[in-house]
Amino acid sequence: MMQQLLTLFQSVSILLFGYFIPALSSVKAVVHKDIEAYHQWSTYWLILHLYTTILSPFLHLTLHPLFQLLAILWLSLPRYQGAAVVYDRIVVPWVNKYEEQVDDTIDVAHRGARRWVLAKLKTIIWAVMGEGGSLVDVLIQGVIGSTIIATDHSNVTDAQNKNHSVEASNPPRHSVKEALSHGSSSFDDLSINDDQSFDENMVQDFMSMLAHGLYVFANVEKVAINGEPERSIFEGGFKLGVFSFDEGDKRFNITPAGRDPQQEQSIERLYVDDLTRLAAFGPQSLLLECSKTTGELIIRAEIVLSDENDRDVLLNGLRQCLPIVKDEKMSL
């Protein structure tokens, strides 16, 4: 019985002197704008937090309740101000010594967490798009496009309406493999290292797939030798778009998802004749780099596919088909 009363007294004392009274004192310091008291209690809460969240659970440094009570009294009582002593003699020298390493570690952790979150988010989006099928196409056109392509319908011509109806019946695909599976040719074993040559049907199926377009995440950078280039709508971060090929103009188009492809200002154009680099980039990205003949403007476009295999199939297919499309061999 005596032991239980002692334990109860220690617990109530720790709660009273460790949390309740410091909390009231902290509120008073804030209300009365007492800088000295504010510094004292903020230091106390910092040291208490370090003990309860780091030292105790990770280092198993848990004191007997009696010693905890003595330690809290020493840390909190204004007569002793033990928290300030610990802060000035241990925390501050440690921070001064390792501040740069700690900042670097925090930056690395933030970048790693951001990459992880973005990678998981892209995986989820690709999965949703793959499972949602035409429903996702409707949502993209309806939700994203509703704020962008709201125009005066009285100016829409019959030809434009016809083009829109054709595009609606042939929406962009979510995966290269999915798109090619609808063709008459077999692309099952096609990969980046294959030396397989395309026959006429394979070229036709592949280019038809590109003409309909693929949903990708795109980031486009423009570098001008002289002056400032026009800012790309895809600059400054990856955005959902449609990657397609215009065989008439022999160019790749990257259009923001939901935008009307008939609006020229919304299209990033990469002409085949200007293409200087086509390569795998990152785990599931494709890098296209174009340079104008004068060399005054360089366009770098990175597109992210649904997975690495999709990227490899697209890359190998482009290497096979582009020389045929140009009617001449090109080393990519």
mmCIF file of C-alpha atoms in Angstrom:
data_model
loop_
_atom_site.group_PDB
_atom_site.id
_atom_site.type_symbol
_atom_site.label_atom_id
_atom_site.label_comp_id
_atom_site.label_asym_id
_atom_site.label_seq_id
_atom_site.Cartn_x
_atom_site.Cartn_y
_atom_site.Cartn_z
ATOM 1 C CA MET A 1 0.000 0.000 0.000
ATOM 2 C CA MET A 2 2.805 2.376 0.896
ATOM 3 C CA GLN A 3 4.560 1.601 -2.372
ATOM 4 C CA GLN A 4 1.418 2.408 -4.356
ATOM 5 C CA LEU A 5 0.979 5.727 -2.566
ATOM 6 C CA LEU A 6 4.616 6.602 -3.218
ATOM 7 C CA THR A 7 4.249 5.776 -6.913
ATOM 8 C CA LEU A 8 1.066 7.867 -7.125
ATOM 9 C CA PHE A 9 2.767 10.806 -5.397
ATOM 10 C CA GLN A 10 5.732 10.638 -7.786
ATOM 11 C CA SER A 11 3.467 10.487 -10.847
ATOM 12 C CA VAL A 12 1.312 13.415 -9.706
ATOM 13 C CA SER A 13 4.413 15.443 -8.789
ATOM 14 C CA ILE A 14 6.025 14.831 -12.196
ATOM 15 C CA LEU A 15 2.762 15.813 -13.928
ATOM 16 C CA LEU A 16 2.421 18.919 -11.754
ATOM 17 C CA PHE A 17 6.009 20.218 -11.764
ATOM 18 C CA GLY A 18 6.990 18.800 -15.144
ATOM 19 C CA TYR A 19 4.028 19.843 -17.282
ATOM 20 C CA PHE A 20 1.211 21.757 -15.554
ATOM 21 C CA ILE A 21 3.192 24.511 -13.807
ATOM 22 C CA PRO A 22 5.657 24.983 -16.758
ATOM 23 C CA ALA A 23 2.665 25.217 -19.128
ATOM 24 C CA LEU A 24 1.031 27.938 -17.042
ATOM 25 C CA SER A 25 4.343 29.779 -16.720
ATOM 26 C CA SER A 26 4.851 29.571 -20.503
ATOM 27 C CA VAL A 27 1.403 31.057 -21.128
ATOM 28 C CA LYS A 28 2.134 33.898 -18.711
ATOM 29 C CA ALA A 29 5.455 34.588 -20.426
ATOM 30 C CA VAL A 30 3.735 34.855 -23.806
ATOM 31 C CA VAL A 31 0.824 36.970 -22.528
ATOM 32 C CA HIS A 32 3.073 39.413 -20.639
ATOM 33 C CA LYS A 33 5.728 39.350 -23.388
ATOM 34 C CA ASP A 34 8.415 38.494 -20.823
ATOM 35 C CA ILE A 35 11.433 37.763 -23.052
ATOM 36 C CA GLU A 36 13.572 36.305 -20.262
ATOM 37 C CA ALA A 37 10.837 33.984 -19.013
ATOM 38 C CA TYR A 38 9.908 33.050 -22.588
ATOM 39 C CA HIS A 39 13.517 32.013 -23.272
ATOM 40 C CA GLN A 40 13.671 30.029 -20.014
ATOM 41 C CA TRP A 41 10.516 28.006 -20.674
ATOM 42 C CA SER A 42 11.158 27.451 -24.366
ATOM 43 C CA THR A 43 14.567 26.066 -23.364
ATOM 44 C CA TYR A 44 12.902 23.872 -20.751
ATOM 45 C CA TRP A 45 10.413 22.408 -23.241
ATOM 46 C CA LEU A 46 13.240 21.756 -25.716
ATOM 47 C CA ILE A 47 15.304 19.798 -23.168
ATOM 48 C CA LEU A 48 12.243 17.903 -21.913
ATOM 49 C CA HIS A 49 11.305 17.019 -25.488
ATOM 50 C CA LEU A 50 14.820 15.771 -26.256
ATOM 51 C CA TYR A 51 14.694 13.530 -23.213
ATOM 52 C CA THR A 52 11.208 12.094 -23.751
ATOM 53 C CA THR A 53 11.482 11.557 -27.531
ATOM 54 C CA ILE A 54 15.179 10.736 -28.071
ATOM 55 C CA LEU A 55 17.107 9.776 -24.966
ATOM 56 C CA SER A 56 14.400 7.705 -23.308
ATOM 57 C CA PRO A 57 13.049 5.603 -26.244
ATOM 58 C CA PHE A 58 16.195 5.276 -28.369
ATOM 59 C CA LEU A 59 18.954 5.148 -25.733
ATOM 60 C CA HIS A 60 16.757 3.490 -23.108
ATOM 61 C CA LEU A 61 17.840 6.216 -20.711
ATOM 62 C CA THR A 62 14.827 6.095 -18.403
ATOM 63 C CA LEU A 63 15.285 7.364 -14.847
ATOM 64 C CA HIS A 64 13.603 6.033 -11.753
ATOM 65 C CA PRO A 65 10.470 8.111 -11.000
ATOM 66 C CA LEU A 66 12.144 9.622 -7.931
ATOM 67 C CA PHE A 67 15.148 10.736 -9.972
ATOM 68 C CA GLN A 68 12.831 11.935 -12.722
ATOM 69 C CA LEU A 69 11.097 14.166 -10.203
ATOM 70 C CA LEU A 70 14.417 15.539 -8.926
ATOM 71 C CA ALA A 71 15.625 16.096 -12.500
ATOM 72 C CA ILE A 72 12.423 17.922 -13.484
ATOM 73 C CA LEU A 73 12.593 20.125 -10.397
ATOM 74 C CA TRP A 74 16.202 20.969 -11.247
ATOM 75 C CA LEU A 75 15.319 21.681 -14.882
ATOM 76 C CA SER A 76 12.209 23.768 -14.206
ATOM 77 C CA LEU A 77 12.654 25.700 -10.962
ATOM 78 C CA PRO A 78 13.726 29.309 -11.633
ATOM 79 C CA ARG A 79 16.228 29.054 -8.748
ATOM 80 C CA TYR A 80 18.265 26.377 -10.544
ATOM 81 C CA GLN A 81 17.284 26.705 -14.262
ATOM 82 C CA GLY A 82 18.868 23.390 -15.092
ATOM 83 C CA ALA A 83 17.382 23.437 -18.577
ATOM 84 C CA ALA A 84 19.401 26.562 -19.389
ATOM 85 C CA VAL A 85 22.547 24.870 -18.055
ATOM 86 C CA VAL A 86 22.019 21.796 -20.266
ATOM 87 C CA TYR A 87 21.178 24.020 -23.239
ATOM 88 C CA ASP A 88 24.231 26.296 -22.871
ATOM 89 C CA ARG A 89 26.791 23.588 -22.024
ATOM 90 C CA ILE A 90 25.641 20.692 -24.201
ATOM 91 C CA VAL A 91 23.121 21.647 -26.888
ATOM 92 C CA VAL A 92 24.694 24.910 -28.110
ATOM 93 C CA PRO A 93 28.296 23.545 -28.430
ATOM 94 C CA TRP A 94 26.985 20.457 -30.216
ATOM 95 C CA VAL A 95 24.941 22.539 -32.664
ATOM 96 C CA ASN A 96 27.894 24.866 -33.334
ATOM 97 C CA LYS A 97 30.136 21.903 -34.056
ATOM 98 C CA TYR A 98 27.797 19.858 -36.230
ATOM 99 C CA GLU A 99 25.397 22.474 -37.610
ATOM 100 C CA GLU A 100 26.640 22.221 -41.186
ATOM 101 C CA GLN A 101 26.474 18.414 -41.210
ATOM 102 C CA VAL A 102 23.006 18.497 -39.653
ATOM 103 C CA ASP A 103 21.771 20.988 -42.264
ATOM 104 C CA ASP A 104 23.195 18.841 -45.076
ATOM 105 C CA THR A 105 21.569 15.739 -43.625
ATOM 106 C CA ILE A 106 18.216 17.517 -43.332
ATOM 107 C CA ASP A 107 18.477 18.758 -46.937
ATOM 108 C CA VAL A 108 19.310 15.259 -48.185
ATOM 109 C CA ALA A 109 16.415 13.825 -46.193
ATOM 110 C CA HIS A 110 14.016 16.441 -47.599
ATOM 111 C CA ARG A 111 15.128 15.775 -51.188
ATOM 112 C CA GLY A 112 14.916 12.028 -50.667
ATOM 113 C CA ALA A 113 11.467 12.299 -49.142
ATOM 114 C CA ARG A 114 10.314 14.558 -51.973
ATOM 115 C CA ARG A 115 11.615 12.137 -54.625
ATOM 116 C CA TRP A 116 9.994 9.213 -52.822
ATOM 117 C CA VAL A 117 6.643 10.982 -52.545
ATOM 118 C CA LEU A 118 6.732 12.049 -56.209
ATOM 119 C CA ALA A 119 7.693 8.543 -57.328
ATOM 120 C CA LYS A 120 4.858 7.002 -55.304
ATOM 121 C CA LEU A 121 2.435 9.645 -56.544
ATOM 122 C CA LYS A 122 3.379 8.982 -60.172
ATOM 123 C CA THR A 123 3.007 5.236 -59.602
ATOM 124 C CA ILE A 124 -0.458 5.756 -58.131
ATOM 125 C CA ILE A 125 -1.479 8.073 -60.982
ATOM 126 C CA TRP A 126 -0.264 5.624 -63.619
ATOM 127 C CA ALA A 127 -2.095 2.800 -61.851
ATOM 128 C CA VAL A 128 -5.312 4.827 -61.654
ATOM 129 C CA MET A 129 -5.002 5.863 -65.279
ATOM 130 C CA GLY A 130 -4.320 2.288 -66.350
ATOM 131 C CA GLU A 131 -7.293 0.908 -64.409
ATOM 132 C CA GLY A 132 -9.630 3.797 -65.120
ATOM 133 C CA GLY A 133 -9.343 3.634 -68.880
ATOM 134 C CA SER A 134 -11.768 5.882 -70.723
ATOM 135 C CA LEU A 135 -13.189 7.185 -67.440
ATOM 136 C CA VAL A 136 -9.839 8.842 -66.703
ATOM 137 C CA ASP A 137 -9.810 10.377 -70.188
ATOM 138 C CA VAL A 138 -13.217 11.912 -69.498
ATOM 139 C CA LEU A 139 -12.064 13.255 -66.138
ATOM 140 C CA ILE A 140 -8.898 14.751 -67.631
ATOM 141 C CA GLN A 141 -10.778 16.421 -70.431
ATOM 142 C CA GLY A 142 -13.612 17.519 -68.159
ATOM 143 C CA VAL A 143 -11.809 18.595 -64.990
ATOM 144 C CA ILE A 144 -8.453 19.820 -66.277
ATOM 145 C CA GLY A 145 -9.684 21.038 -69.594
ATOM 146 C CA SER A 146 -12.762 22.851 -68.320
ATOM 147 C CA THR A 147 -10.700 25.726 -66.968
ATOM 148 C CA ILE A 148 -8.544 25.971 -70.063
ATOM 149 C CA ILE A 149 -10.556 25.414 -73.201
ATOM 150 C CA ALA A 150 -13.705 27.330 -72.301
ATOM 151 C CA THR A 151 -14.124 29.307 -75.517
ATOM 152 C CA ASP A 152 -16.835 30.949 -77.543
ATOM 153 C CA HIS A 153 -18.571 27.932 -79.102
ATOM 154 C CA SER A 154 -20.022 30.121 -81.809
ATOM 155 C CA ASN A 155 -16.550 30.331 -83.362
ATOM 156 C CA VAL A 156 -16.060 26.544 -83.521
ATOM 157 C CA THR A 157 -16.217 25.310 -87.095
ATOM 158 C CA ASP A 158 -17.613 22.033 -88.358
ATOM 159 C CA ALA A 159 -14.082 20.896 -89.209
ATOM 160 C CA GLN A 160 -12.946 21.499 -85.644
ATOM 161 C CA ASN A 161 -15.948 19.615 -84.304
ATOM 162 C CA LYS A 162 -15.054 16.729 -86.576
ATOM 163 C CA ASN A 163 -11.457 16.752 -85.355
ATOM 164 C CA HIS A 164 -12.627 16.711 -81.742
ATOM 165 C CA SER A 165 -14.936 13.795 -82.400
ATOM 166 C CA VAL A 166 -12.083 11.852 -84.026
ATOM 167 C CA GLU A 167 -9.800 12.606 -81.087
ATOM 168 C CA ALA A 168 -12.503 11.538 -78.629
ATOM 169 C CA SER A 169 -12.818 8.186 -80.389
ATOM 170 C CA ASN A 170 -9.018 7.749 -80.381
ATOM 171 C CA PRO A 171 -7.876 9.122 -77.007
ATOM 172 C CA PRO A 172 -4.235 9.081 -75.903
ATOM 173 C CA ARG A 173 -3.007 5.859 -74.357
ATOM 174 C CA HIS A 174 -1.678 5.415 -70.837
ATOM 175 C CA SER A 175 0.992 2.860 -71.793
ATOM 176 C CA VAL A 176 3.096 2.099 -74.857
ATOM 177 C CA LYS A 177 2.524 -1.634 -74.451
ATOM 178 C CA GLU A 178 -1.218 -1.099 -74.104
ATOM 179 C CA ALA A 179 -1.319 1.029 -77.250
ATOM 180 C CA LEU A 180 0.735 -1.402 -79.331
ATOM 181 C CA SER A 181 -1.397 -4.333 -78.211
ATOM 182 C CA HIS A 182 -4.236 -2.931 -80.349
ATOM 183 C CA GLY A 183 -2.132 -3.141 -83.513
ATOM 184 C CA SER A 184 -1.639 -6.013 -85.934
ATOM 185 C CA SER A 185 2.077 -6.462 -85.140
ATOM 186 C CA SER A 186 3.751 -8.196 -82.210
ATOM 187 C CA PHE A 187 5.877 -6.018 -79.937
ATOM 188 C CA ASP A 188 5.908 -8.384 -76.971
ATOM 189 C CA ASP A 189 9.661 -8.938 -76.823
ATOM 190 C CA LEU A 190 10.785 -5.512 -77.977
ATOM 191 C CA SER A 191 13.332 -3.862 -75.663
ATOM 192 C CA ILE A 192 16.112 -1.315 -75.758
ATOM 193 C CA ASN A 193 18.861 -3.823 -76.523
ATOM 194 C CA ASP A 194 17.092 -5.682 -79.321
ATOM 195 C CA ASP A 195 18.339 -5.507 -82.895
ATOM 196 C CA GLN A 196 14.929 -6.380 -84.258
ATOM 197 C CA SER A 197 14.105 -4.613 -87.525
ATOM 198 C CA PHE A 198 10.662 -3.203 -88.105
ATOM 199 C CA ASP A 199 8.643 -4.306 -91.081
ATOM 200 C CA GLU A 200 6.129 -2.038 -92.761
ATOM 201 C CA ASN A 201 3.240 -3.107 -90.529
ATOM 202 C CA MET A 202 5.256 -2.551 -87.340
ATOM 203 C CA VAL A 203 6.274 0.931 -88.467
ATOM 204 C CA GLN A 204 2.667 1.747 -89.313
ATOM 205 C CA ASP A 205 1.387 0.479 -85.949
ATOM 206 C CA PHE A 206 4.090 2.305 -84.008
ATOM 207 C CA MET A 207 3.582 5.628 -85.762
ATOM 208 C CA SER A 208 -0.195 5.280 -85.471
ATOM 209 C CA MET A 209 0.257 4.811 -81.733
ATOM 210 C CA LEU A 210 2.353 7.990 -81.559
ATOM 211 C CA ALA A 211 -0.166 9.891 -83.669
ATOM 212 C CA HIS A 212 -2.891 9.131 -81.097
ATOM 213 C CA GLY A 213 -0.551 10.163 -78.299
ATOM 214 C CA LEU A 214 0.644 8.918 -74.912
ATOM 215 C CA TYR A 215 0.000 10.343 -71.472
ATOM 216 C CA VAL A 216 3.352 11.313 -69.941
ATOM 217 C CA PHE A 217 4.807 13.579 -67.295
ATOM 218 C CA ALA A 218 6.931 16.170 -69.089
ATOM 219 C CA ASN A 219 9.504 18.784 -68.167
ATOM 220 C CA VAL A 220 10.764 21.074 -70.942
ATOM 221 C CA GLU A 221 13.670 23.511 -70.709
ATOM 222 C CA LYS A 222 14.642 26.065 -73.336
ATOM 223 C CA VAL A 223 18.138 27.537 -73.486
ATOM 224 C CA ALA A 224 18.821 30.527 -75.737
ATOM 225 C CA ILE A 225 22.345 31.506 -76.759
ATOM 226 C CA ASN A 226 21.297 35.114 -77.250
ATOM 227 C CA GLY A 227 18.545 36.649 -75.150
ATOM 228 C CA GLU A 228 15.822 35.034 -73.095
ATOM 229 C CA PRO A 229 13.806 32.192 -74.669
ATOM 230 C CA GLU A 230 10.053 31.969 -74.446
ATOM 231 C CA ARG A 231 9.150 30.143 -71.243
ATOM 232 C CA SER A 232 7.767 26.643 -71.737
ATOM 233 C CA ILE A 233 4.439 25.733 -70.192
ATOM 234 C CA PHE A 234 6.161 22.523 -68.981
ATOM 235 C CA GLU A 235 9.098 24.354 -67.411
ATOM 236 C CA GLY A 236 9.742 24.275 -63.675
ATOM 237 C CA GLY A 237 8.464 20.793 -62.867
ATOM 238 C CA PHE A 238 6.859 17.723 -64.341
ATOM 239 C CA LYS A 239 3.303 18.196 -65.577
ATOM 240 C CA LEU A 240 0.839 15.751 -67.064
ATOM 241 C CA GLY A 241 0.742 16.002 -70.844
ATOM 242 C CA VAL A 242 0.249 14.125 -74.097
ATOM 243 C CA PHE A 243 3.295 13.104 -76.173
ATOM 244 C CA SER A 244 2.466 12.587 -79.852
ATOM 245 C CA PHE A 245 3.958 12.723 -83.340
ATOM 246 C CA ASP A 246 2.796 14.842 -86.260
ATOM 247 C CA GLU A 247 3.913 12.957 -89.358
ATOM 248 C CA GLY A 248 2.923 15.787 -91.695
ATOM 249 C CA ASP A 249 5.290 18.299 -90.070
ATOM 250 C CA LYS A 250 7.687 15.573 -88.845
ATOM 251 C CA ARG A 251 7.671 16.792 -85.281
ATOM 252 C CA PHE A 252 6.929 15.609 -81.761
ATOM 253 C CA ASN A 253 4.220 17.471 -79.879
ATOM 254 C CA ILE A 254 3.887 17.745 -76.101
ATOM 255 C CA THR A 255 0.489 19.142 -75.173
ATOM 256 C CA PRO A 256 -0.759 19.774 -71.611
ATOM 257 C CA ALA A 257 -3.425 17.248 -70.655
ATOM 258 C CA GLY A 258 -6.852 18.754 -71.127
ATOM 259 C CA ARG A 259 -5.693 21.431 -73.568
ATOM 260 C CA ASP A 260 -7.146 21.655 -77.025
ATOM 261 C CA PRO A 261 -4.457 20.287 -79.399
ATOM 262 C CA GLN A 262 -5.721 22.709 -82.021
ATOM 263 C CA GLN A 263 -4.391 25.614 -79.946
ATOM 264 C CA GLU A 264 -0.868 26.067 -81.251
ATOM 265 C CA GLN A 265 0.276 28.144 -78.298
ATOM 266 C CA SER A 266 -0.289 25.199 -75.952
ATOM 267 C CA ILE A 267 2.009 22.838 -77.896
ATOM 268 C CA GLU A 268 5.730 22.259 -77.368
ATOM 269 C CA ARG A 269 7.133 21.307 -80.768
ATOM 270 C CA LEU A 270 10.269 19.186 -81.265
ATOM 271 C CA TYR A 271 11.128 18.823 -84.961
ATOM 272 C CA VAL A 272 12.812 15.618 -86.106
ATOM 273 C CA ASP A 273 15.246 17.560 -88.286
ATOM 274 C CA ASP A 274 16.443 19.445 -85.170
ATOM 275 C CA LEU A 275 16.774 16.337 -82.994
ATOM 276 C CA THR A 276 20.348 15.953 -81.699
ATOM 277 C CA ARG A 277 19.860 13.554 -78.812
ATOM 278 C CA LEU A 278 17.481 10.736 -77.975
ATOM 279 C CA ALA A 279 18.415 8.661 -74.940
ATOM 280 C CA ALA A 280 17.217 6.898 -71.818
ATOM 281 C CA PHE A 281 17.372 9.153 -68.790
ATOM 282 C CA GLY A 282 16.716 8.077 -65.228
ATOM 283 C CA PRO A 283 14.737 4.985 -64.245
ATOM 284 C CA GLN A 284 11.790 5.509 -66.616
ATOM 285 C CA SER A 285 12.431 8.742 -68.511
ATOM 286 C CA LEU A 286 13.248 9.585 -72.118
ATOM 287 C CA LEU A 287 15.351 12.621 -73.009
ATOM 288 C CA LEU A 288 14.898 14.457 -76.300
ATOM 289 C CA GLU A 289 17.158 17.366 -77.168
ATOM 290 C CA CYS A 290 16.700 19.620 -80.177
ATOM 291 C CA SER A 291 18.895 22.386 -81.507
ATOM 292 C CA LYS A 292 17.894 24.836 -84.180
ATOM 293 C CA THR A 293 20.145 24.866 -87.223
ATOM 294 C CA THR A 294 21.496 28.246 -86.179
ATOM 295 C CA GLY A 295 22.281 26.864 -82.719
ATOM 296 C CA GLU A 296 20.576 29.813 -81.039
ATOM 297 C CA LEU A 297 17.938 27.742 -79.202
ATOM 298 C CA ILE A 298 18.272 24.397 -77.452
ATOM 299 C CA ILE A 299 15.179 22.554 -76.249
ATOM 300 C CA ARG A 300 15.513 19.712 -73.738
ATOM 301 C CA ALA A 301 12.418 17.651 -73.038
ATOM 302 C CA GLU A 302 12.294 14.898 -70.439
ATOM 303 C CA ILE A 303 9.224 12.692 -70.528
ATOM 304 C CA VAL A 304 8.396 10.094 -67.882
ATOM 305 C CA LEU A 305 6.628 6.920 -68.986
ATOM 306 C CA SER A 306 4.584 4.520 -66.867
ATOM 307 C CA ASP A 307 7.578 2.224 -66.226
ATOM 308 C CA GLU A 308 11.089 1.370 -67.447
ATOM 309 C CA ASN A 309 9.928 -1.267 -69.925
ATOM 310 C CA ASP A 310 7.498 1.197 -71.507
ATOM 311 C CA ARG A 311 10.344 3.695 -71.869
ATOM 312 C CA ASP A 312 12.613 1.081 -73.471
ATOM 313 C CA VAL A 313 9.970 0.015 -75.978
ATOM 314 C CA LEU A 314 9.334 3.643 -76.958
ATOM 315 C CA LEU A 315 13.046 4.423 -77.259
ATOM 316 C CA ASN A 316 13.841 1.399 -79.412
ATOM 317 C CA GLY A 317 10.772 2.010 -81.554
ATOM 318 C CA LEU A 318 11.778 5.631 -82.182
ATOM 319 C CA ARG A 319 15.288 4.570 -83.140
ATOM 320 C CA GLN A 320 13.817 2.126 -85.643
ATOM 321 C CA CYS A 321 11.119 4.357 -87.095
ATOM 322 C CA LEU A 322 12.618 7.860 -87.246
ATOM 323 C CA PRO A 323 15.127 7.086 -90.015
ATOM 324 C CA ILE A 324 12.278 5.612 -92.044
ATOM 325 C CA VAL A 325 10.073 8.626 -91.379
ATOM 326 C CA LYS A 326 12.874 10.969 -92.463
ATOM 327 C CA ASP A 327 13.730 8.789 -95.457
ATOM 328 C CA GLU A 328 17.338 8.858 -94.366
ATOM 329 C CA LYS A 329 19.549 7.215 -91.734
ATOM 330 C CA MET A 330 20.367 9.110 -88.602
ATOM 331 C CA SER A 331 22.642 8.116 -85.700
ATOM 332 C CA LEU A 332 20.736 8.497 -82.451
#
